[in-house]
Amino acid sequence: MKLNIAVELVYSFNEATQILACIETSRSTDQEILAEELRVAPSSKLFRDKDFAGDRRFRSEVNGQVTISYTATVENKLRQLLPVQGRQMPWTELPEHTLPFLLPSRFCPSDIFQRFAQREFANAGDGVAKVMAVLRWISENVDYVHGVSTPETTAERTFVDRAGVCRDFTHLGITLCRALSIPARAVSAYALGLEPPDFHAIFEVYLDGAWWLVDPTRLAPIEGIVRIGSGRDATDIAFLTTAKPCQMIRQTVQISAA
Amino acid sequence: MKLNIAVELVYSFNEATQILACIETSRSTDQEILAEELRVAPSSKLFRDKDFAGDRRFRSEVNGQVTISYTATVENKLRQLLPVQGRQMPWTELPEHTLPFLLPSRFCPSDIFQRFAQREFANAGDGVAKVMAVLRWISENVDYVHGVSTPETTAERTFVDRAGVCRDFTHLGITLCRALSIPARAVSAYALGLEPPDFHAIFEVYLDGAWWLVDPTRLAPIEGIVRIGSGRDATDIAFLTTAKPCQMIRQTVQISAA
Amino acid sequence: MKLNIAVELVYSFNEATQILACIETSRSTDQEILAEELRVAPSSKLFRDKDFAGDRRFRSEVNGQVTISYTATVENKLRQLLPVQGRQMPWTELPEHTLPFLLPSRFCPSDIFQRFAQREFANAGDGVAKVMAVLRWISENVDYVHGVSTPETTAERTFVDRAGVCRDFTHLGITLCRALSIPARAVSAYALGLEPPDFHAIFEVYLDGAWWLVDPTRLAPIEGIVRIGSGRDATDIAFLTTAKPCQMIRQTVQISAA
Amino acid sequence: MKLNIAVELVYSFNEATQILACIETSRSTDQEILAEELRVAPSSKLFRDKDFAGDRRFRSEVNGQVTISYTATVENKLRQLLPVQGRQMPWTELPEHTLPFLLPSRFCPSDIFQRFAQREFANAGDGVAKVMAVLRWISENVDYVHGVSTPETTAERTFVDRAGVCRDFTHLGITLCRALSIPARAVSAYALGLEPPDFHAIFEVYLDGAWWLVDPTRLAPIEGIVRIGSGRDATDIAFLTTAKPCQMIRQTVQISAA
């Protein structure tokens, strides 16, 4: 599936401010970038680098009103769906780079969910079956509602609220998987079909030697999702992090079938 | 300075449990390991690996009552003290691997401290001077008291409590440094002179191209500190993480001048 | 049922400290006090008063090591069990004094549980049936375990932990009832059969024009419970509140059938 | 000073919903109500009562789009300013009805501020002098800024944020006073000069046998403040509490010199 992406972020900075932006799409075998363009206006020196998972991001110092725009055409090839089978690996078999994703993090306090996770999912089968049970539980128990959560809402709170948006669904899914000793990481994405269009948050679980993408909101078709970056939780995958407070002027995200 | 370290952790597990242990001392140019021995009884297969910063840890699967013991003789060579000068690097100049240590984490919510950090430290000078001002502020405003905090206490709460132990001092120090855009990471250590002897938590700041070790509690002399590992906060540097609940039976940490 | 109660609280105060103590048993038609004695040593002037619900408490100023002892023999007459029927009253029909117990409080944040309470209990019937459903849910989903919670644990956290002690069961029960618009208040008590013996926390719901006592832990027989006082949550019913920090030296609570 | 007040609350309810409203002005010797009118449209049966402090509120059951309007002309007579002298009363001398206002509450966790309060205010003098020191500290350390806090923000968080609105200033002021053993309660009010006009939150301290009104924001002149009701914190003084979620359509608050 071929997809066109167009993002425009317009922010106002009161003073020279260091920023970190994660808006460029991932390069991977199942996600080919056919064309892309990144612009910052007024022009500003960009320092490009990659996060620990190899995804692209850039840093810059900006001031005044700044427009960051990014357009891309991406071809989604054979998207790997969560397989029918796929066993959970014990800690001792997991590759080193997956270990941070077993541990609790700010928005995903998996340690306090151990008892609930055992009670609810101990008999849900292994690996993929367990993850499917987690996704089903979320779908049956949490409502997709705007206005209940804030950017500071943790999975603990969403578990009580029983409502939230993609970010909250993702945090709760990650939390429950980690509580079950399945490595899970947050993924930022562009996704077809969100209403209103916005950045999407989903997550990946590590089963049988590979990361598998899942969308706990069930809002976007897997072939309509374009991966941006990954990390422990929303903190790591923010599309824009700034060293000082700033003001959002306008922000548009568009994605369409090419 | 030559130091002898002896740790014994005795824990009881109700079922086969995956564990991750970070108790072996770091190898570095200023910290030479002259001798060491790690034993797990009953004998259990150990999977050795390194964390992202190159420090050693091991994983294993254990069951029943388990004793993990580690002894080492370490020579602390020319310990690098925080230099008199040492400028803060802007985000755009920082090496990639330091970026995660600019971001808020579970116990170090630096984002909510930005206003306080600016109010208190904006005029404290650059780099080393700023870090010294943070350490002075902590020393003057926070009491070292057992029993006020728990393993779940965040820097937000310690800032209100105005009391805590090494872990809390470290979280608050890291939080304030990150709020000032100085990368800061938690470090676990063995330290001479703690009463009662225990694992120690300190932190490192990244200034002028290097990580510098600081002890916000001022409890241990820098040459009496032996580094174990590092990470975002206490979650990453726990000496023992277990996939399932377990019971501590006994735990002793000893360090003495050799 | 006739019950003997003996409490001894030994605390150490570093300086003259104002205290508020709620340890005397309630007087009510179904709880007759046959004999009682309250002593504070060294002798100290006691200021007796009553809380808003008419239960007794006293204030004093103490210093040094202080022993507060209270003994009583109480006859539990026809204890009123939660009736088979008993309708929930709409806000507009509730007496004024019950309204504070509809609102969220520190340990009972009922406002964030509205969605869960509706999802889980909307079809559980009215009044008594709803309260019974709440008690059943707690009994089936929360384990009675020491060491999981602290005196700061809220119902939000217990809902995630799925474990706690009487105080936590009570806070969760109150929270769910208030979320369903049923007034609920915390009650402190002496109770037969607790192991180890300690102050007990239970709660009362307001249905059909009266407060009804329920024990969400199901640990003590209703006729073995002796009421002390009531309030919004644990803050209001603490057996001892002090204006300054102090140290507990020893504390014993005994209750036995007379 | 004579003041005209006009409030209009327009809310939409999806189903028959019980409400509790506190918008009528207090009657007191220094606040005379010259004229007032309360209307609910569509017309609905109102159940009038008083809170524990004698202030008026009403309950009703409403459905669909509802407009609650209240107009009043109030004469502010000799407003009692915080006196130059006024000693703090020890717990043992305080009247019963003030005791709940010594205890921590949801938004005012005064127990965790004891150490800070002692460190900062122990030498600030007695009674009025201490309260003045608290007000000065808040004024010097907290910025009045919209958008930092939410209706769930506690004094703990405001103490870290160092920013907030009237509700947050009031919670922090109450918290610090209670931590110093001075009874303090939240007060809702209409106030001249707020921009934009809105309900105002201030607080009262109990010194020398009387409640004294203070405004920690210093935004409104004391003679331009019209008291509505009081309670432990924002929970108790909400102008509208509803048993079920509803939607705010429009809300206007106007106050002007008559």
XYZ file of N, CA, C and O in Angstrom, chain B residues 115-230:
464
model
N 10.309 25.158 35.799
C 10.125 26.507 36.326
C 10.945 26.711 37.607
O 11.633 27.718 37.766
N 10.895 25.724 38.485
C 11.678 25.840 39.715
C 13.179 25.917 39.399
O 13.905 26.755 39.950
N 13.621 25.068 38.489
C 15.058 25.026 38.162
C 15.522 26.368 37.589
O 16.606 26.860 37.925
N 14.689 26.957 36.741
C 15.048 28.265 36.195
C 15.091 29.329 37.295
O 16.040 30.113 37.386
N 14.062 29.342 38.132
C 13.998 30.316 39.223
C 15.220 30.212 40.135
O 15.776 31.211 40.567
N 15.609 29.007 40.433
C 16.615 28.791 41.467
C 18.042 28.818 40.923
O 18.959 29.278 41.588
N 18.229 28.306 39.692
C 19.598 28.076 39.224
C 19.983 28.835 37.954
O 21.089 28.668 37.451
N 19.056 29.663 37.437
C 19.357 30.339 36.170
C 20.635 31.165 36.275
O 21.416 31.254 35.327
N 20.879 31.725 37.442
C 22.048 32.604 37.593
C 23.202 31.930 38.316
O 24.091 32.585 38.836
N 23.188 30.618 38.329
C 24.212 29.904 39.102
C 25.471 29.634 38.300
O 26.335 28.871 38.733
N 25.570 30.248 37.126
C 26.741 29.994 36.304
C 26.512 28.829 35.369
O 25.412 28.280 35.294
N 27.549 28.437 34.660
C 27.422 27.414 33.624
C 27.996 26.076 34.090
O 28.866 26.030 34.957
N 27.521 25.015 33.497
C 28.112 23.687 33.652
C 28.416 23.282 35.077
O 27.508 23.116 35.897
N 29.675 23.125 35.396
C 30.069 22.668 36.728
C 29.485 23.562 37.823
O 28.996 23.059 38.841
N 29.494 24.847 37.618
C 28.963 25.765 38.633
C 27.487 25.475 38.893
O 27.022 25.518 40.034
N 26.760 25.156 37.834
C 25.335 24.871 37.974
C 25.136 23.568 38.752
O 24.280 23.487 39.643
N 25.892 22.562 38.397
C 25.787 21.286 39.109
C 26.160 21.467 40.581
O 25.490 20.934 41.472
N 27.200 22.235 40.840
C 27.593 22.490 42.229
C 26.469 23.213 42.985
O 26.214 22.922 44.157
N 25.780 24.117 42.299
C 24.669 24.838 42.938
C 23.519 23.872 43.250
O 22.880 23.967 44.299
N 23.270 22.929 42.349
C 22.232 21.925 42.590
C 22.614 21.080 43.818
O 21.791 20.848 44.711
N 23.860 20.640 43.863
C 24.302 19.808 44.989
C 24.218 20.587 46.297
O 23.832 20.047 47.332
N 24.567 21.858 46.258
C 24.497 22.689 47.460
C 23.040 22.855 47.904
O 22.726 22.736 49.081
N 22.167 23.098 46.923
C 20.751 23.265 47.263
C 20.217 22.016 47.951
O 19.523 22.082 48.968
N 20.523 20.871 47.413
C 20.049 19.601 47.998
C 20.602 19.458 49.412
O 19.881 19.139 50.356
N 21.881 19.726 49.548
C 22.520 19.580 50.855
C 21.882 20.508 51.893
O 21.723 20.142 53.060
N 21.508 21.688 51.466
C 20.944 22.665 52.405
C 19.449 22.465 52.663
O 18.923 22.937 53.658
N 18.768 21.777 51.763
C 17.314 21.701 51.870
C 16.726 20.319 52.128
O 15.534 20.194 52.380
N 17.553 19.286 52.014
C 17.034 17.930 52.192
C 17.813 17.227 53.290
O 19.044 17.267 53.308
N 17.076 16.594 54.216
C 17.720 15.871 55.313
C 17.899 14.402 54.958
O 17.002 13.797 54.359
N 19.030 13.846 55.362
C 19.246 12.416 55.152
C 18.592 11.676 56.310
O 19.082 11.669 57.424
N 17.434 11.052 56.035
C 16.643 10.395 57.076
C 16.094 9.075 56.541
O 15.513 9.045 55.458
N 16.289 8.022 57.298
C 15.678 6.749 56.931
C 14.201 6.752 57.321
O 13.819 7.352 58.315
N 13.378 6.070 56.549
C 11.993 5.840 56.951
C 10.993 6.837 56.389
O 9.788 6.665 56.553
N 11.464 7.873 55.729
C 10.523 8.826 55.135
C 10.060 8.325 53.761
O 8.892 8.400 53.417
N 11.015 7.800 52.988
C 10.689 7.391 51.625
C 10.524 5.881 51.511
O 10.858 5.135 52.421
N 9.977 5.454 50.368
C 9.851 4.035 50.044
C 10.518 3.827 48.679
O 10.918 4.802 48.037
N 10.615 2.579 48.223
C 11.201 2.370 46.884
C 10.374 3.012 45.773
O 10.804 3.066 44.638
N 9.189 3.506 46.079
C 8.349 4.127 45.045
C 8.404 5.645 45.070
O 7.748 6.310 44.261
N 9.152 6.196 45.990
C 9.213 7.654 46.123
C 9.877 8.302 44.904
O 10.968 7.923 44.511
N 9.202 9.293 44.342
C 9.754 10.025 43.201
C 10.446 11.306 43.676
O 10.276 11.732 44.817
N 11.168 11.943 42.765
C 11.824 13.210 43.105
C 10.794 14.289 43.438
O 11.063 15.186 44.238
N 9.621 14.204 42.829
C 8.555 15.168 43.151
C 8.242 15.104 44.644
O 8.168 16.129 45.323
N 8.082 13.894 45.137
C 7.732 13.736 46.537
C 8.892 14.111 47.467
O 8.688 14.738 48.515
N 10.112 13.736 47.080
C 11.265 14.088 47.919
C 11.423 15.598 48.014
O 11.807 16.138 49.049
N 11.084 16.271 46.928
C 11.159 17.732 46.911
C 10.205 18.329 47.944
O 10.478 19.366 48.549
N 9.073 17.669 48.160
C 8.115 18.110 49.176
C 8.552 17.626 50.564
O 8.596 18.402 51.520
N 8.878 16.349 50.665
C 9.268 15.752 51.951
C 10.484 16.449 52.569
O 10.630 16.497 53.782
N 11.401 16.903 51.728
C 12.660 17.496 52.188
C 13.466 16.495 53.030
O 14.200 16.894 53.952
N 13.313 15.208 52.734
C 14.046 14.173 53.451
C 14.047 12.898 52.626
O 13.137 12.669 51.828
N 15.062 12.081 52.837
C 15.142 10.815 52.123
C 16.499 10.172 52.310
O 17.292 10.622 53.146
N 16.743 9.126 51.520
C 18.038 8.432 51.575
C 18.764 8.611 50.244
O 18.322 9.384 49.393
N 19.862 7.910 50.049
C 20.731 8.141 48.888
C 19.969 8.080 47.566
O 20.171 8.903 46.677
N 19.088 7.109 47.466
C 18.271 6.948 46.271
C 17.439 8.213 45.988
O 17.315 8.655 44.841
N 16.898 8.806 47.024
C 16.066 9.996 46.859
C 16.903 11.230 46.529
O 16.520 12.043 45.692
N 18.041 11.363 47.196
C 18.943 12.472 46.896
C 19.369 12.392 45.423
O 19.426 13.406 44.720
N 19.668 11.189 44.998
C 20.119 10.984 43.620
C 19.012 11.303 42.622
O 19.244 11.986 41.618
N 17.815 10.835 42.898
C 16.707 11.143 41.985
C 16.449 12.648 41.901
O 16.191 13.179 40.827
N 16.543 13.319 43.022
C 16.300 14.757 43.000
C 17.428 15.480 42.254
O 17.179 16.398 41.462
N 18.655 15.057 42.484
C 19.795 15.658 41.781
C 19.686 15.467 40.271
O 19.859 16.412 39.488
N 19.384 14.255 39.851
C 19.217 13.961 38.422
C 18.100 14.827 37.842
O 18.248 15.419 36.767
N 17.004 14.896 38.559
C 15.833 15.630 38.081
C 16.160 17.101 37.851
O 15.805 17.683 36.817
N 16.835 17.700 38.821
C 17.163 19.131 38.691
C 18.158 19.351 37.557
O 18.034 20.314 36.794
N 19.131 18.469 37.407
C 20.094 18.624 36.304
C 19.398 18.491 34.949
O 19.604 19.308 34.048
N 18.555 17.471 34.808
C 17.839 17.323 33.530
C 16.951 18.530 33.262
O 16.817 18.965 32.113
N 16.329 19.062 34.308
C 15.471 20.238 34.119
C 16.295 21.424 33.618
O 15.763 22.338 33.001
N 17.607 21.378 33.867
C 18.516 22.428 33.406
C 19.208 22.036 32.097
O 20.188 22.656 31.686
N 18.720 20.952 31.463
C 19.273 20.462 30.191
C 20.680 19.880 30.314
O 21.430 19.836 29.338
N 21.028 19.416 31.488
C 22.297 18.704 31.685
C 21.979 17.205 31.795
O 21.239 16.796 32.689
N 22.525 16.374 30.893
C 22.261 14.940 30.976
C 22.719 14.398 32.329
O 23.808 14.754 32.805
N 21.903 13.563 32.942
C 22.244 13.013 34.251
C 21.724 11.588 34.324
O 20.605 11.308 33.900
N 22.571 10.688 34.850
C 22.126 9.294 34.960
C 22.429 8.736 36.339
O 23.378 9.143 37.001
N 21.593 7.786 36.752
C 21.740 7.147 38.061
C 22.854 6.116 38.006
O 23.029 5.420 37.006
N 23.608 6.013 39.105
C 24.711 5.063 39.196
C 24.577 4.281 40.501
O 24.334 4.873 41.557
N 24.696 2.970 40.404
C 24.735 2.153 41.617
C 26.193 1.916 41.981
O 27.056 1.871 41.116
N 26.456 1.785 43.274
C 27.850 1.697 43.705
C 27.977 0.982 45.041
O 27.000 0.826 45.772
N 29.182 0.530 45.289
C 29.581 0.152 46.648
C 30.311 1.354 47.202
O 31.069 1.999 46.469
N 30.104 1.662 48.472
C 30.731 2.877 48.998
C 31.192 2.671 50.434
O 30.468 2.099 51.259
N 32.380 3.143 50.688
C 32.994 3.098 52.012
C 32.249 4.076 52.930
O 31.918 5.183 52.530
N 31.976 3.615 54.143
C 31.521 4.565 55.154
C 30.022 4.746 55.290
O 29.574 5.587 56.072
N 29.229 3.975 54.541
C 27.782 4.077 54.734
C 27.396 3.376 56.034
O 27.916 2.334 56.379
N 26.457 3.943 56.742
C 26.037 3.352 58.008
C 24.515 3.252 58.054
O 23.849 4.283 58.102
N 23.884 2.069 57.999
C 24.520 0.765 57.866
C 25.040 0.538 56.440
O 24.517 1.172 55.507
N 26.007 -0.369 56.259
C 26.528 -0.631 54.913
C 25.395 -1.118 54.004
O 24.553 -1.900 54.433
N 25.363 -0.629 52.786
C 24.285 -0.973 51.846
C 24.754 -0.601 50.445
O 25.815 -0.005 50.276
N 23.986 -0.977 49.454
C 24.253 -0.458 48.119
C 24.092 1.058 48.172
O 23.260 1.579 48.915
N 24.851 1.766 47.362
C 24.777 3.224 47.355
C 24.238 3.676 45.994
O 24.446 3.004 44.983
N 23.511 4.784 45.993
C 23.026 5.352 44.727
C 23.575 6.761 44.599
O 23.432 7.577 45.520
N 24.230 7.029 43.503
C 24.769 8.359 43.239
C 24.416 8.715 41.789
O 23.590 8.038 41.190
N 25.000 9.744 41.232
C 24.682 10.000 39.822
C 25.842 10.632 39.065
O 26.846 11.014 39.660
N 25.691 10.640 37.762
C 26.702 11.219 36.891
C 26.074 12.292 36.018
O 24.943 12.132 35.556
N 26.818 13.360 35.807
C 26.372 14.410 34.894
C 27.310 14.443 33.694
O 28.493 14.120 33.809
N 26.762 14.821 32.560
C 27.571 14.875 31.344
C 27.912 16.331 31.036
O 27.044 17.131 30.690
N 29.168 16.663 31.192
C 29.644 18.037 30.973
C 30.922 17.990 30.147
O 31.786 17.134 30.397
N 31.014 18.858 29.165
C 32.261 18.998 28.426
C 32.778 17.678 27.856
O 33.996 17.415 27.870
N 31.860 16.829 27.419
C 32.288 15.617 26.737
C 32.586 14.421 27.613
O 33.138 13.423 27.132
N 32.248 14.477 28.885
C 32.505 13.321 29.748
C 31.467 13.224 30.856
O 30.841 14.215 31.242
N 31.295 12.000 31.360
C 30.430 11.781 32.511
C 31.242 12.002 33.776
O 32.340 11.462 33.917
N 30.704 12.768 34.705
C 31.365 13.042 35.980
C 30.509 12.535 37.126
O 29.314 12.794 37.170
N 31.147 11.834 38.045
C 30.442 11.218 39.163
C 30.272 12.220 40.302
O 31.229 12.881 40.705
N 29.054 12.325 40.835
C 28.837 13.169 42.020
C 27.998 12.407 43.043
O 27.176 11.556 42.684
N 28.218 12.711 44.308
C 27.470 12.067 45.384
C 26.662 13.135 46.125
O 27.199 13.872 46.950
N 25.350 13.232 45.832
C 24.549 14.300 46.423
C 24.383 14.151 47.934
O 23.989 15.100 48.609
N 24.677 12.957 48.469
C 24.524 12.770 49.918
C 25.766 13.244 50.661
O 25.735 13.430 51.868
N 26.886 13.364 49.943
C 28.174 13.729 50.559
C 28.573 12.734 51.656
O 29.307 13.095 52.582
N 28.076 11.498 51.540
C 28.340 10.517 52.598
C 29.650 9.764 52.394
O 30.289 9.342 53.354
N 30.020 9.551 51.132
C 31.190 8.700 50.884
C 32.279 9.503 50.179
O 31.988 10.327 49.320
N 33.533 9.270 50.527
C 34.629 9.935 49.822
C 34.708 9.376 48.403
O 34.471 8.185 48.200
N 34.997 10.217 47.432
C 34.972 9.789 46.026
C 35.881 8.597 45.788
O 35.571 7.703 45.007
N 36.996 8.528 46.494
C 37.916 7.410 46.260
C 37.422 6.133 46.934
O 37.969 5.049 46.690
N 36.389 6.245 47.747
C 35.831 5.056 48.404
C 34.601 4.524 47.704
O 33.873 3.694 48.248
N 34.348 5.031 46.492
C 33.164 4.608 45.732
C 33.560 3.671 44.604
O 34.471 3.970 43.835
N 32.895 2.527 44.516
C 33.146 1.588 43.428
C 31.879 1.468 42.597
O 30.835 1.052 43.082
N 31.990 1.840 41.362
C 30.856 1.887 40.435
C 30.362 0.490 40.067
O 31.162 -0.415 39.846
N 29.041 0.329 39.980
C 28.483 -0.942 39.493
C 27.876 -0.747 38.106
O 28.371 -1.293 37.129
N 26.804 0.039 38.029
C 26.150 0.212 36.736
C 25.404 1.519 36.691
O 25.361 2.261 37.679
N 24.796 1.824 35.543
C 24.109 3.105 35.409
C 22.827 2.950 34.611
O 22.615 1.944 33.928
